[in-house]
Structure formats: C-alpha cells, structure tokens
CSV table of C-alpha atoms in Angstrom, one decimal:
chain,number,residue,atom,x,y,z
A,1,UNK,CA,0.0,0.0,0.0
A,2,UNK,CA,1.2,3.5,-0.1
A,3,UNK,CA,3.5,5.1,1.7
A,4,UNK,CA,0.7,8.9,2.0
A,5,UNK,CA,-1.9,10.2,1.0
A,6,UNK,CA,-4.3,13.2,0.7
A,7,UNK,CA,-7.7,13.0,1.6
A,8,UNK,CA,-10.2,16.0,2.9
A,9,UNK,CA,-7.0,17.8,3.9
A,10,UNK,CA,-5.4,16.0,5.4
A,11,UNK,CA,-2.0,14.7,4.7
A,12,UNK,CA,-1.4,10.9,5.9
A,13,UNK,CA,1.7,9.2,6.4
A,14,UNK,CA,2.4,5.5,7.3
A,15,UNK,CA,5.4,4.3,9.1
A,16,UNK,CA,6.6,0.9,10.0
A,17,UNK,CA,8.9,-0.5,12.4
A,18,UNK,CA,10.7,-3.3,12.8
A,19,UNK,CA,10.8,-3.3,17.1
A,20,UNK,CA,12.1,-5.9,19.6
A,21,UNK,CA,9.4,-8.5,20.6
A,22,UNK,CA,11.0,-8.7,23.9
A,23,UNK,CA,13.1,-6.0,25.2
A,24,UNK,CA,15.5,-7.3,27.2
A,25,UNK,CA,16.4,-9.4,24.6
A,26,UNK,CA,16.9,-6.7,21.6
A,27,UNK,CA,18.6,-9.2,19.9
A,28,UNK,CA,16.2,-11.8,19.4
A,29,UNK,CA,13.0,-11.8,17.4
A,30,UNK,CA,11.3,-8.6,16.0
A,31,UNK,CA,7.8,-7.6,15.5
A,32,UNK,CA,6.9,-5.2,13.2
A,33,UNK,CA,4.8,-1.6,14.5
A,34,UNK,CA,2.5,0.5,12.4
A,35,UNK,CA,1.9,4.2,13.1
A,36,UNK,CA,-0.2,6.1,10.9
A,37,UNK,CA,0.8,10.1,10.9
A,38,UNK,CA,-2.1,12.6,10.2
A,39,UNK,CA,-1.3,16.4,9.8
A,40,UNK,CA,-3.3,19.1,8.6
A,41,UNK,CA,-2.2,20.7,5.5
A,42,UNK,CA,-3.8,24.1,6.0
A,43,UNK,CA,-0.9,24.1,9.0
A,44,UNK,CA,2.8,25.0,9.5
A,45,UNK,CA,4.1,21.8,9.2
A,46,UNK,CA,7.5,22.1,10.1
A,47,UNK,CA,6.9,23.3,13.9
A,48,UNK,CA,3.6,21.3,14.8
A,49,UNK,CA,4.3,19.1,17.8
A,50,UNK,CA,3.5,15.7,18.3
A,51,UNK,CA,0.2,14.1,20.1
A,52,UNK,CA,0.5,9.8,20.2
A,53,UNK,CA,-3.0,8.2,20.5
A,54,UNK,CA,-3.0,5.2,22.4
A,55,UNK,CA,-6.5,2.9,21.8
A,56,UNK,CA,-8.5,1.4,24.3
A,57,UNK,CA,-8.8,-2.2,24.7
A,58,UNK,CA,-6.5,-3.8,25.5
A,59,UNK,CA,-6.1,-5.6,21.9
A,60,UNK,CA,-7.9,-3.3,19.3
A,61,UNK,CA,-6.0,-1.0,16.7
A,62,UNK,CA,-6.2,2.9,16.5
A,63,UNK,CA,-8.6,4.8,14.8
A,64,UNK,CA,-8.7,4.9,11.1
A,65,UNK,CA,-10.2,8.2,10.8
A,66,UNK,CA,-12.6,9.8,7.6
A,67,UNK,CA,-12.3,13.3,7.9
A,68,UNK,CA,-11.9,15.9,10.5
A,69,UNK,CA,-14.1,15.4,13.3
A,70,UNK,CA,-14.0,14.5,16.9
A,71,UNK,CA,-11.3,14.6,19.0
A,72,UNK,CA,-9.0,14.5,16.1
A,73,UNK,CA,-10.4,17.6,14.7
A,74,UNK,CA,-9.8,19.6,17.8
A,75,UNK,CA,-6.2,17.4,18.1
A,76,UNK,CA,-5.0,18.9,14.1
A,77,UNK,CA,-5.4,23.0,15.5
A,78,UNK,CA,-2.0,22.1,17.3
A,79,UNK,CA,-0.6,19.0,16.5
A,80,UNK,CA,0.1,16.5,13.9
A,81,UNK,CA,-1.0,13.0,15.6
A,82,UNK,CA,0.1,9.7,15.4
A,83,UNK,CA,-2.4,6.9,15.3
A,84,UNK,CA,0.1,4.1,17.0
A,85,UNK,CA,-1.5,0.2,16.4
A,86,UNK,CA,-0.5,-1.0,19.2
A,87,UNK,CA,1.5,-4.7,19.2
A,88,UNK,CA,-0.4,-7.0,18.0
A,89,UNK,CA,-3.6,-5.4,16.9
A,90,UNK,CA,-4.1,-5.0,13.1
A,91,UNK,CA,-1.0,-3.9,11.1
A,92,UNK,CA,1.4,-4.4,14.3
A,93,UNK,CA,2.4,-8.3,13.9
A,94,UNK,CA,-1.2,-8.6,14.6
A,95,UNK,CA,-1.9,-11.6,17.8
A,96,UNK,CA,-4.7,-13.8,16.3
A,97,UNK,CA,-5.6,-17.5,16.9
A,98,UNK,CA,-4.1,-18.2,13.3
A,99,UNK,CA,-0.4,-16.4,14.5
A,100,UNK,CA,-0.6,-18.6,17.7
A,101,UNK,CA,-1.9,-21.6,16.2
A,102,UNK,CA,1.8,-23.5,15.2
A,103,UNK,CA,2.9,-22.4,18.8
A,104,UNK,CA,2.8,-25.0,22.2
A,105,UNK,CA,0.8,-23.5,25.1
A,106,UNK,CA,3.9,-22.8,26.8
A,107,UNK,CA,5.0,-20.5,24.1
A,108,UNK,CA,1.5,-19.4,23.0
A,109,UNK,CA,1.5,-17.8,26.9
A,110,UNK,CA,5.4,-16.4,26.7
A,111,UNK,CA,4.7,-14.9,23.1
A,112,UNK,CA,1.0,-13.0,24.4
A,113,UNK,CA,3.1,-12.3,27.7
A,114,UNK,CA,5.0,-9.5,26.0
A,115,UNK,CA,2.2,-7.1,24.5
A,116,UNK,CA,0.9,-5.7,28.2
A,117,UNK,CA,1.3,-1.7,28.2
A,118,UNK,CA,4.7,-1.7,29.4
A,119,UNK,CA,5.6,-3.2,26.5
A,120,UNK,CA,3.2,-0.9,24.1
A,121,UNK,CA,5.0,2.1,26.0
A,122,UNK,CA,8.4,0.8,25.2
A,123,UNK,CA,7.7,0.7,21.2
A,124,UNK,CA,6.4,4.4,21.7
A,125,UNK,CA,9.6,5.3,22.6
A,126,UNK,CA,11.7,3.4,20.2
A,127,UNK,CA,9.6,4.8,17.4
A,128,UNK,CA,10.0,8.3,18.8
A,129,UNK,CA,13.9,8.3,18.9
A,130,UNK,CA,13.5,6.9,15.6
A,131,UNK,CA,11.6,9.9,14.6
A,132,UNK,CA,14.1,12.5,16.1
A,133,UNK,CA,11.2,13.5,18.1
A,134,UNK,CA,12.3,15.0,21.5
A,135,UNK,CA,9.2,15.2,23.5
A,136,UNK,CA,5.6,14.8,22.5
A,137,UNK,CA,2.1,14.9,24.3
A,138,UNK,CA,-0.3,11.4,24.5
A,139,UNK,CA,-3.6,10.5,24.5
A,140,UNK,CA,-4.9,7.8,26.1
A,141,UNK,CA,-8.6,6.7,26.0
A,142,UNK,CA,-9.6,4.0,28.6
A,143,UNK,CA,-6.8,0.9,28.3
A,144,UNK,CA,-5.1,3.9,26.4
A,145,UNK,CA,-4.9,5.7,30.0
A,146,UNK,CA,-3.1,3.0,31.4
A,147,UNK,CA,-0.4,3.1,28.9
A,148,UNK,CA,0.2,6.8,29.5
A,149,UNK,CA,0.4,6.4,33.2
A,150,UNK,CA,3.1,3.4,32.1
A,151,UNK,CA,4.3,5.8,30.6
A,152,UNK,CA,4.2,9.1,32.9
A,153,UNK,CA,6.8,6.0,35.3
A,154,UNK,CA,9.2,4.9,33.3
A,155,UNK,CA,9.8,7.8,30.2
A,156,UNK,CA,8.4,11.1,31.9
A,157,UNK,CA,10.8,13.2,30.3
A,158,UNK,CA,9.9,12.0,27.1
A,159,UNK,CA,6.4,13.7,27.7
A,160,UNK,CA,5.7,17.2,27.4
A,161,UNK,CA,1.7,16.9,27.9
A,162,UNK,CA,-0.5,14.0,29.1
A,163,UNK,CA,-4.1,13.7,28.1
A,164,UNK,CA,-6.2,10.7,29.5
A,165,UNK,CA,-10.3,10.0,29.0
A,166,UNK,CA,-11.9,7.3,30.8
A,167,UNK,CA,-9.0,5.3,31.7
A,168,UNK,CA,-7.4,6.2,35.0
A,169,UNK,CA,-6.3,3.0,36.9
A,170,UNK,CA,-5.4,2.0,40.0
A,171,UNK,CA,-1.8,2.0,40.6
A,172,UNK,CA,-1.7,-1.1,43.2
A,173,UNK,CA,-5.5,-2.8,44.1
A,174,UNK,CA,-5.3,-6.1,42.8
A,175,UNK,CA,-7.9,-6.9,39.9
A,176,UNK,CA,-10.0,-8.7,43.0
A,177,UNK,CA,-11.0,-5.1,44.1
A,178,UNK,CA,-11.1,-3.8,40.3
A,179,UNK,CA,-14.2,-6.3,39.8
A,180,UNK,CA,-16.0,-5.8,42.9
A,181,UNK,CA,-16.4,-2.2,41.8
A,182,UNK,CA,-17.4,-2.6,38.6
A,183,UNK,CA,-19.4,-5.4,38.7
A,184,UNK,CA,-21.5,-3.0,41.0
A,185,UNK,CA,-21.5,-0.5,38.3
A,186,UNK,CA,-23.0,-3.4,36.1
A,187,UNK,CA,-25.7,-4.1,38.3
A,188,UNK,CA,-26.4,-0.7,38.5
A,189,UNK,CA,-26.5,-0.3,34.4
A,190,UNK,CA,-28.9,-3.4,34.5
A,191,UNK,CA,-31.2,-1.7,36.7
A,192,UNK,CA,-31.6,1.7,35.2
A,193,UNK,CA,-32.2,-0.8,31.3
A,194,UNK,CA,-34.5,-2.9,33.1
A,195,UNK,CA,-36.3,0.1,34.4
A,196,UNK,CA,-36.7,2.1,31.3
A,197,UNK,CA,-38.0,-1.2,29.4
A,198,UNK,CA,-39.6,-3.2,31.7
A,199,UNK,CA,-40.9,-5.9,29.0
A,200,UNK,CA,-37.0,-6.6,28.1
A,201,UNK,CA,-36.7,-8.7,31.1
A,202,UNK,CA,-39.5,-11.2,30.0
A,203,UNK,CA,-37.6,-10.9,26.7
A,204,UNK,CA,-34.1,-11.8,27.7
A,205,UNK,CA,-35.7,-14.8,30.4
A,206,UNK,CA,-37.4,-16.3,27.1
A,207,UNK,CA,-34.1,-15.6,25.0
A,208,UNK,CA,-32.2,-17.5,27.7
A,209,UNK,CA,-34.2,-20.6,28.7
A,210,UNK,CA,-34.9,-21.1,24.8
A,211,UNK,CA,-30.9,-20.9,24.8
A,212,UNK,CA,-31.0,-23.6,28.1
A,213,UNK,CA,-33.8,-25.9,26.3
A,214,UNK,CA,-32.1,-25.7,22.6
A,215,UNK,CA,-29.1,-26.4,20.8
A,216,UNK,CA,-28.5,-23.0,19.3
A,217,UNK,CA,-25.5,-22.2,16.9
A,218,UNK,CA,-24.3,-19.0,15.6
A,219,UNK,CA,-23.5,-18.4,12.0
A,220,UNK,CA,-19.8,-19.6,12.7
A,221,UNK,CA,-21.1,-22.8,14.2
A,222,UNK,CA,-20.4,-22.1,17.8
A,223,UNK,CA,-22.9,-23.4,20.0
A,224,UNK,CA,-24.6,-20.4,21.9
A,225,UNK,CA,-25.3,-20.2,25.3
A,226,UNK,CA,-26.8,-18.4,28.1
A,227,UNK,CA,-23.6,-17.2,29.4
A,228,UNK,CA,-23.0,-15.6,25.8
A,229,UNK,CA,-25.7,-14.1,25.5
A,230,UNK,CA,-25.3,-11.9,28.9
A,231,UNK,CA,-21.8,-10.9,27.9
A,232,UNK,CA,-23.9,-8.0,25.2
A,233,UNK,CA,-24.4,-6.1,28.7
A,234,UNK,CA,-20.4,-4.6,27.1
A,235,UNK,CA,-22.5,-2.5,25.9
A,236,UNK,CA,-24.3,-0.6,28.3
A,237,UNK,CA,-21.5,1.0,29.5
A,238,UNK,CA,-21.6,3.3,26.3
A,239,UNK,CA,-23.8,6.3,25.9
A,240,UNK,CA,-27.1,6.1,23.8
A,241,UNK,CA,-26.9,2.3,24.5
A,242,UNK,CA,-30.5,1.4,25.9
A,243,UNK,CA,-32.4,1.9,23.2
A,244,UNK,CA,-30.6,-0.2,20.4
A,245,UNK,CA,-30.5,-2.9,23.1
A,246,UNK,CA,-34.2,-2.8,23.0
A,247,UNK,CA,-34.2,-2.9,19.6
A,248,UNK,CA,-32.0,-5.8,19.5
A,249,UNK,CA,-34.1,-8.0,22.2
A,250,UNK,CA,-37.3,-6.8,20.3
A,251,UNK,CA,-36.3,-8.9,17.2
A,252,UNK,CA,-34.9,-11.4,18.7
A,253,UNK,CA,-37.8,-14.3,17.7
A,254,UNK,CA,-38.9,-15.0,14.5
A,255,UNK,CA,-42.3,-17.3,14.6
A,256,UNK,CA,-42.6,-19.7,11.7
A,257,UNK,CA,-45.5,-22.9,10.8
A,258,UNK,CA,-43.0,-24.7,12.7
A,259,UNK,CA,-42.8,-22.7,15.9
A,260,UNK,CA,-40.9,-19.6,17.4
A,261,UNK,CA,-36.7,-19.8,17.0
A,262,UNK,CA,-34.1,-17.2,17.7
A,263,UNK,CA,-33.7,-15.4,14.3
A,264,UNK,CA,-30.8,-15.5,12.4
A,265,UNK,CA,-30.1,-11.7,12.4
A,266,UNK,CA,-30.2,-11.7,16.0
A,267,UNK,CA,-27.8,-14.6,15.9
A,268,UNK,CA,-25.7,-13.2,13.9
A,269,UNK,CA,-25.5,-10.0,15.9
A,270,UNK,CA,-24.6,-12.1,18.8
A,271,UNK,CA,-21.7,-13.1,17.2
A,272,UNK,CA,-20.3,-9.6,16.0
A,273,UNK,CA,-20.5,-8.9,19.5
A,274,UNK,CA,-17.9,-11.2,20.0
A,275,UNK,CA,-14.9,-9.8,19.5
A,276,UNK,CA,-12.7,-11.9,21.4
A,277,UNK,CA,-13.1,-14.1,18.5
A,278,UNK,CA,-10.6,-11.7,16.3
A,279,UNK,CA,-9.2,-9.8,19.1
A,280,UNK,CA,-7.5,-12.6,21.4
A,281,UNK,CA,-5.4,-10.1,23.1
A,282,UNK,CA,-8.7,-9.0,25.2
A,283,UNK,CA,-9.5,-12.3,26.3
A,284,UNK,CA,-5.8,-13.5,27.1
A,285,UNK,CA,-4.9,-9.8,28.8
A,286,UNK,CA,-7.9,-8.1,29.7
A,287,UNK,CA,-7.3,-9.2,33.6
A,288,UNK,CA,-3.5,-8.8,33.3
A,289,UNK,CA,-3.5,-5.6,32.6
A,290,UNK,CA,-4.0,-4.9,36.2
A,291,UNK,CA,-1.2,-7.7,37.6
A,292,UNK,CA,2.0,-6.5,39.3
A,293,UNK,CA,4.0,-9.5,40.8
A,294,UNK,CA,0.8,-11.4,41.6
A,295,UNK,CA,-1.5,-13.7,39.6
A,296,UNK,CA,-5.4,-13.3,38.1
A,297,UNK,CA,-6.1,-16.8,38.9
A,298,UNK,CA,-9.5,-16.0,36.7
A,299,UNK,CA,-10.4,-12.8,39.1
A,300,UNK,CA,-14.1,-11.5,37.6
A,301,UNK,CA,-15.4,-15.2,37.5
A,302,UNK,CA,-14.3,-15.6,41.0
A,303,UNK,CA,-15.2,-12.6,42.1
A,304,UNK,CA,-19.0,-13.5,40.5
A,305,UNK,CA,-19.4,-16.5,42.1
A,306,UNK,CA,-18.1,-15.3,45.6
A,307,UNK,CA,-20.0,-12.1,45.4
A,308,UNK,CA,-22.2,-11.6,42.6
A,309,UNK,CA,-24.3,-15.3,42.3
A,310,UNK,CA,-27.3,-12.8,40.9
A,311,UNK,CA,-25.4,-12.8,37.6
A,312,UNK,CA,-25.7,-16.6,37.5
A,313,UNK,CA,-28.5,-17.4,35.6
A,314,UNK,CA,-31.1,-19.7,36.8
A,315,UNK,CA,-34.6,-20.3,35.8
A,316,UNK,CA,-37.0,-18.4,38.2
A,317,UNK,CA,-34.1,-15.6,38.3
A,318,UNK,CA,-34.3,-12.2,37.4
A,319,UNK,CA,-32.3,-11.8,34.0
A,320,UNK,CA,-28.9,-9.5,34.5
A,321,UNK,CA,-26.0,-8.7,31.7
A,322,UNK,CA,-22.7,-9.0,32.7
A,323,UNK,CA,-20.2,-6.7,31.7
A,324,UNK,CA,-16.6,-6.4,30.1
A,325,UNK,CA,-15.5,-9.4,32.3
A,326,UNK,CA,-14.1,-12.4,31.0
A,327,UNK,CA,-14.5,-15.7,31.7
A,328,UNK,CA,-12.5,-19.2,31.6
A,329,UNK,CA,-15.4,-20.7,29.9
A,330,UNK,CA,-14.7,-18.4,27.1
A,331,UNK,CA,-12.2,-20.7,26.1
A,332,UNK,CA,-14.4,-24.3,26.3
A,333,UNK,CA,-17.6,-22.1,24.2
A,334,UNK,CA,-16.0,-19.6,21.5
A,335,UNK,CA,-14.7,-21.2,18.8
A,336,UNK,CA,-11.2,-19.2,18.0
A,337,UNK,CA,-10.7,-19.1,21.5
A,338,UNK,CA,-10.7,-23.0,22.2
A,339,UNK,CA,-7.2,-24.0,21.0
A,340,UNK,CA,-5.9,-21.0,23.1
A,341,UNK,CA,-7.7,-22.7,26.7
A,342,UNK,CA,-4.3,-23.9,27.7
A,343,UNK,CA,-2.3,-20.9,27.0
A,344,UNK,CA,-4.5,-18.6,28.9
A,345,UNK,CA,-4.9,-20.8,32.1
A,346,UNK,CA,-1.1,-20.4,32.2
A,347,UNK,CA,-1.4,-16.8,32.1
A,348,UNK,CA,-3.9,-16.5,34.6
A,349,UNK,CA,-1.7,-18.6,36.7
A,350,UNK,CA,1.4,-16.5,35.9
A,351,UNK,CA,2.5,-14.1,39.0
A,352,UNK,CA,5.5,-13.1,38.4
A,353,UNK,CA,4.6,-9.9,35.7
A,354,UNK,CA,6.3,-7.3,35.8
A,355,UNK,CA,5.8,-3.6,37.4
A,356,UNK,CA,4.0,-1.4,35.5
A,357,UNK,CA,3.9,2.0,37.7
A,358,UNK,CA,6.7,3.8,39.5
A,359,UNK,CA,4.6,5.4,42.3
A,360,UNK,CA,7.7,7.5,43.3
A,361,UNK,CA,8.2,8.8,40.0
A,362,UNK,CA,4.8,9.6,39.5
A,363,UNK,CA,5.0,11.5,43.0
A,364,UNK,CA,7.0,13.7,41.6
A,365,UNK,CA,5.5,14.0,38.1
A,366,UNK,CA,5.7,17.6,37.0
A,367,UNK,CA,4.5,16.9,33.6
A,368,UNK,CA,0.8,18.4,33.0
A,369,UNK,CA,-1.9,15.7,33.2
A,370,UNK,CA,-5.7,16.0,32.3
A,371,UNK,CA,-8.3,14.0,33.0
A,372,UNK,CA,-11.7,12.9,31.9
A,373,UNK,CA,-12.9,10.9,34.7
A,374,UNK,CA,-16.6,9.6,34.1
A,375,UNK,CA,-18.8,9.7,37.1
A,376,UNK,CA,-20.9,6.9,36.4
A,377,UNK,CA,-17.9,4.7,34.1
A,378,UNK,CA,-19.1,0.8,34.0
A,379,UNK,CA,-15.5,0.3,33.0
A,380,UNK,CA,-13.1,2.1,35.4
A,381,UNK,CA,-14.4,2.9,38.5
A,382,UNK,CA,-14.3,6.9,39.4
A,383,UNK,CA,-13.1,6.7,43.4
A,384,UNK,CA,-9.8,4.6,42.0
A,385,UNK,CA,-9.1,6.7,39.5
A,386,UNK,CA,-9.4,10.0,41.8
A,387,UNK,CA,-7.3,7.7,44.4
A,388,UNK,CA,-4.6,7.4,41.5
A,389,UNK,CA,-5.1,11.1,40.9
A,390,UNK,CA,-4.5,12.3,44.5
A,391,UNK,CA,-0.9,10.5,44.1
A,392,UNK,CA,0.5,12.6,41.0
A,393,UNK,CA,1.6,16.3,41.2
A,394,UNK,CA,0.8,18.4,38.3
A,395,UNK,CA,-2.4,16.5,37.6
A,396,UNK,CA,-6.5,17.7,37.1
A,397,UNK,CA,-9.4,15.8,36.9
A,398,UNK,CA,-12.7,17.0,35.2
A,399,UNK,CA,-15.1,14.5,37.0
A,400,UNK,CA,-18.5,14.5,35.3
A,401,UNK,CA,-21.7,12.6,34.5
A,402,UNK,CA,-22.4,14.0,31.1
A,403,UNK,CA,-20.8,11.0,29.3
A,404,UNK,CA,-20.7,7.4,29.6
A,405,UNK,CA,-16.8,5.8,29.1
A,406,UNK,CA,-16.5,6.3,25.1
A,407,UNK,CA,-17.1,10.2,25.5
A,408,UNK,CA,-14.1,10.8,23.5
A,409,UNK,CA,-15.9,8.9,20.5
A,410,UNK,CA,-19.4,11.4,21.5
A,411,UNK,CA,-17.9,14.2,21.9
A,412,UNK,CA,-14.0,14.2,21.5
A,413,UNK,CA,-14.0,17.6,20.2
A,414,UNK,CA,-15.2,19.4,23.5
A,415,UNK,CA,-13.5,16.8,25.7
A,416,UNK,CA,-10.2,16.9,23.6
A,417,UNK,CA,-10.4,20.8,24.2
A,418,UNK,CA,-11.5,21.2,28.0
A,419,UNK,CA,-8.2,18.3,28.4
A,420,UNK,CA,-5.8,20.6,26.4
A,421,UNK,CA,-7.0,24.1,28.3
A,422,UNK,CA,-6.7,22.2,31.5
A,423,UNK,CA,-3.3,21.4,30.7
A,424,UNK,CA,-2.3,24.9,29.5
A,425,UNK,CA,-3.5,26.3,32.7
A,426,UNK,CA,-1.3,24.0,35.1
A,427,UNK,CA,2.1,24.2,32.9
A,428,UNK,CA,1.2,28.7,33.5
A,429,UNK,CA,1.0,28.0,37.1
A,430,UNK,CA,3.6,29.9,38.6
C-alpha cells in the first residue's frame, strides 16, 4: 500500500517499524509496528508538535479516521497525531488464533506475555527516537490511560503533555478489588435498562431458557449459550446504549409454521459482539492488565461466584447482563478461543509480571496531566481513579456525569479541548 496520501485535507503518512518482541532481549526476534501520521495541511508543518493516541482495549487498533471530526479535529489545530496500532492489533504483527496456532501452550503464553502496556509504551519510545522527536504529548482513552500512566513512570521526560479519557487505573489494588467495583456498576446499568423497558426482562428470560432448552449455533457454528448471551451487557456502558439494546431484544424471535426460533439476524448480531473471537489479546490480557508480581487466577469469575451469584442465571431468576468481564469458559464455548484454553490458564496462573507503575516517580511528576474521569464509568471505576489522581503532582481531573466511558468517541471535540485548556492552565502556574 502507499506510503501517504491526501484525503479532505489532510496529509497521511504510514510508518513501520521493525521493534524488539521482547526488550530485554533486543537481539532476538522482531515484531513489526505500524503508526499512521495525520497532519493538517492548512498548517505549519514544520513546527507542529506531536500528540501519540493510544486505543482502548486492550487488543484493538487505532482509529482509522474519515475526515476531520471528533477529538481529532480539535487534536489537528495544534498537533500533527500519530495513530500508534498498538503490538499486535491489526497492522502491528497482529496476535490472532491463526499467528498462535503453530505455537505450544507454553509459548503461546510467553509470546502473548509481551504485549501488556509496558511493552506498548516501550515501542512508543523506540519509534520516537527513531523519529528525532524530543518530546511529544499522549492521548490515552480507557486501556489507552493505562499506557500513559506506564508511561508518565518509566519515560516522563519523554512527555511534554498528558491527556487521559476514561482510563485512569489504579496503581496497586489487585484486579480482585477492580471487579468488585465494577461489577456494582453493572448491576447498576442493568437496573436503570430494566427500568426504562420493563418488557425486556421477560424478553431476555425467554431468550435464555430457549438458549438452556435448545441447541443453538451461531452463523460460525459455535454453540450459543446463556452465558454468551449476557456478555452483550459490554455495551451498556456506552452512551445512547438502551435503546438499540431494545431494539436488538425486540427482534430477537422469529415465529414460523414450525414454531418460534431465535432469528438469524439476531444470531448473527450475537456473534459480532464477539470480538474476542478476532481480538484474542482482550480475552488472554484483559485481567492482566492490572497484575504487578501477583497472579489473576481468573479474578471477575471468581469474584461473581463469591460475590455476585445474581449474575448466574437460573430459571425463576431475574435476568442480568454482565459486563466487560471475561470468563474461563470463554475458552471451552468460543470457537477461535478453544485451542488457546491452555495458554490462557497459564497466564492467569502466571505471578510473576512485571511492574507497570513507578509510584515514586509519579510522585513527583511535573508533567501536565488531564483527565476525563466519568462519574458513572461501567469500565473504570471513578473513586480509584481519583485515588490514582491524588498521588500525581501536576495533575487535574474534570469528573463528570455527562458522558458514559467512550465520550471521546461522542464528543472528543469538547473533551479533547476542555483536556488541552486544563493542561495549558497547570504548565502557566507559577
């Protein structure tokens, strides 16, 4: 493909790199890293700064953007902005069942071991030397906010501005506490959905004991279960989500001479909800991400069946979703997944993962940092991230209920631009 283009006025250039897999082992194999650079041409080229955007996930690639709006529209008044893919997501040596699939367990699990965010952070700053670039500001949206606090620790000087929406972590609670809070959160989205359409809980209890009483398969094949079908609940955790939900339950039947079955559309929109089936990285990381010398040992399903048994479905139960959770049975039921089971019980077993916050360099960060921290966030839960926050100098937080956790896709241009004022205003304090 080529190496840039023009489109809508906006200049876009691609870059590859050819980056250590493992770090402290430069000499051993390579991965290759895909940034995509996007600068506006109405502006001064030569003396625009950097902003790197680092994706949510973890496991999904950045952005590939149509035009100038959103966040990236406010982002091209004063920066060009590179769109990283993180390791192992799309054009970055992309993880998939397929790349694992020649590999033993063993080295399925050492292999996935090595894309965590201190990892992601480490190709940010090989590709910026690479780039002569001195400093530039970052952008992290939810998992994205993780890797800039990774890297606020261990690069800070390499940072002249960090931006973070919807993804401040907690520095040290295990993932234990991480699920308890959130899986509150969930209930608490189940609730205010139930409440709005009452009727949807009669819906989802007929859509699951059809799914109990039934041999049901997705389009891929995959037999689809009860458990499956809760996982959708992702989604209300995302602004505007109720009503398509509704929508999606309403037409979930289709009645026929022969009786009433689970239409095929509906089916088939179960398993686009999937993603875990083309993004491995979430399912074999998504608890990881929060592990600093101890182990996940499968933390959200224990934590369910400890202290949330109302999310396990039983007939005469009230219906609930679940959340972004994963599950060990992910790997028995999806079908990409299943060749992978034995890799990711060794990574939930594993406890010896490295650090991924310096707590006493961030103590004395003095690089501007702005947050959009989500009042109500299904994802992240608010009181850690303002713990996190009351921990690094030089840091704001603009704590607020108008958006759900993907406000930067709603409304990126105002959030983008309160972030970058905020910042302006801390690096003029005297």
């Amino acid at each position: 493909m080529q190496n840039s283009f023009i489109d809508d006025g906006l200049l876009f250039r691609q870059h590859h790199f050819d980056l250590p897999l493992n770090y402290n082992k430069k000499s051993g194999k390579t991965i290759k890293v895909f940034a995509r650079e996007v600068v506006n041409l109405d502006s001064d080229n030569a003396s625009l700064p950097w902003l790197v955007y680092f994706q949510g996930g973890p496991g999904f690639p950045s952005p590939r953007p149509e035009g100038k709006s959103g966040w990236l529209k406010r982002a091209l008044q004063e920066y060009r902005v590179l769109l990283l893919d993180q390791r192992g997501t799309s054009l970055s040596t992309p993880l998939t069942h397929e790349t694992l699939a020649h590999f033993s367990p063993t080295a399925q699990a050492d292999y996935i071991s090595h894309f965590r965010a201190d990892n992601i952070i480490r190709d940010a700053e090989a590709i910026r030397e690479k780039l002569g670039v001195d400093t530039w500001s970052i952008l992290g949206q939810s998992f994205g906010g993780f890797c800039a606090l990774t890297y606020l620790s261990f690069a800070p000087s390499s940072l002249s501005r960090v931006y973070i929406t919807g993804g401040v972590p907690s520095l040290k609670r295990p993932a234990d506490d991480v699920y308890r809070a959130t899986y509150q959160r969930v209930l608490d989205k189940n609730t205010a959905f139930f409440a709005q359409f009452p009727s949807a809980q009669q819906r989802c209890i007929e859509i699951a004991d059809y799914l109990a009483a039934n041999d049901v398969s997705l389009p891929n094949g995959q037999t689809f279960t009860v458990e499956q079908f809760q996982l959708i609940g992702i989604n209300l955790g995302r602004s505007g989500a109720n009503l398509p939900m509704y929508y999606l339950l309403e037409d979930a039947f289709v009645e026929t001479a022969q009786g009433k079955y689970l239409s095929y559309s509906f089916l088939n929109a179960m398993l686009t909800e999937q993603s875990h089936q083309t993004n491995p990285i979430y399912a074999f990381l998504h608890e990881p991400i929060y592990n600093q010398g101890d182990a996940s040992t499968w933390s959200a399903h224990r934590v369910r069946n400890e202290h949330f048994t109302a999310f396990n479905y039983e007939d005469g139960k009230p219906f609930l979703f679940t959340g972004e959770m994963v599950y060990p049975w992910m790997f028995d039921q999806m079908k990409t997944l299943t060749p992978l089971k034995a890799a990711a019980d060794i990574l939930a077993s594993k406890s010896d993962w490295p650090e991924l916050y310096d707590l006493e360099t961030l103590a004395k960060n003095t690089v501007p940092v702005t947050c959009a921290v989500y009042a109500d966030d299904m994802y992240v839960e608010m009181d850690y991230s303002r713990e996190t926050l009351k921990g690094i100098p030089n840091s704001r937080a603009w704590i607020t209920n108008e958006y759900e956790h993907n406000g930067l896709r709603a409304d990126g241009e105002r959030i983008l631009g309160k972030l970058i004022d905020m910042g302006e205003q801390i690096a003029n304090l005297p």
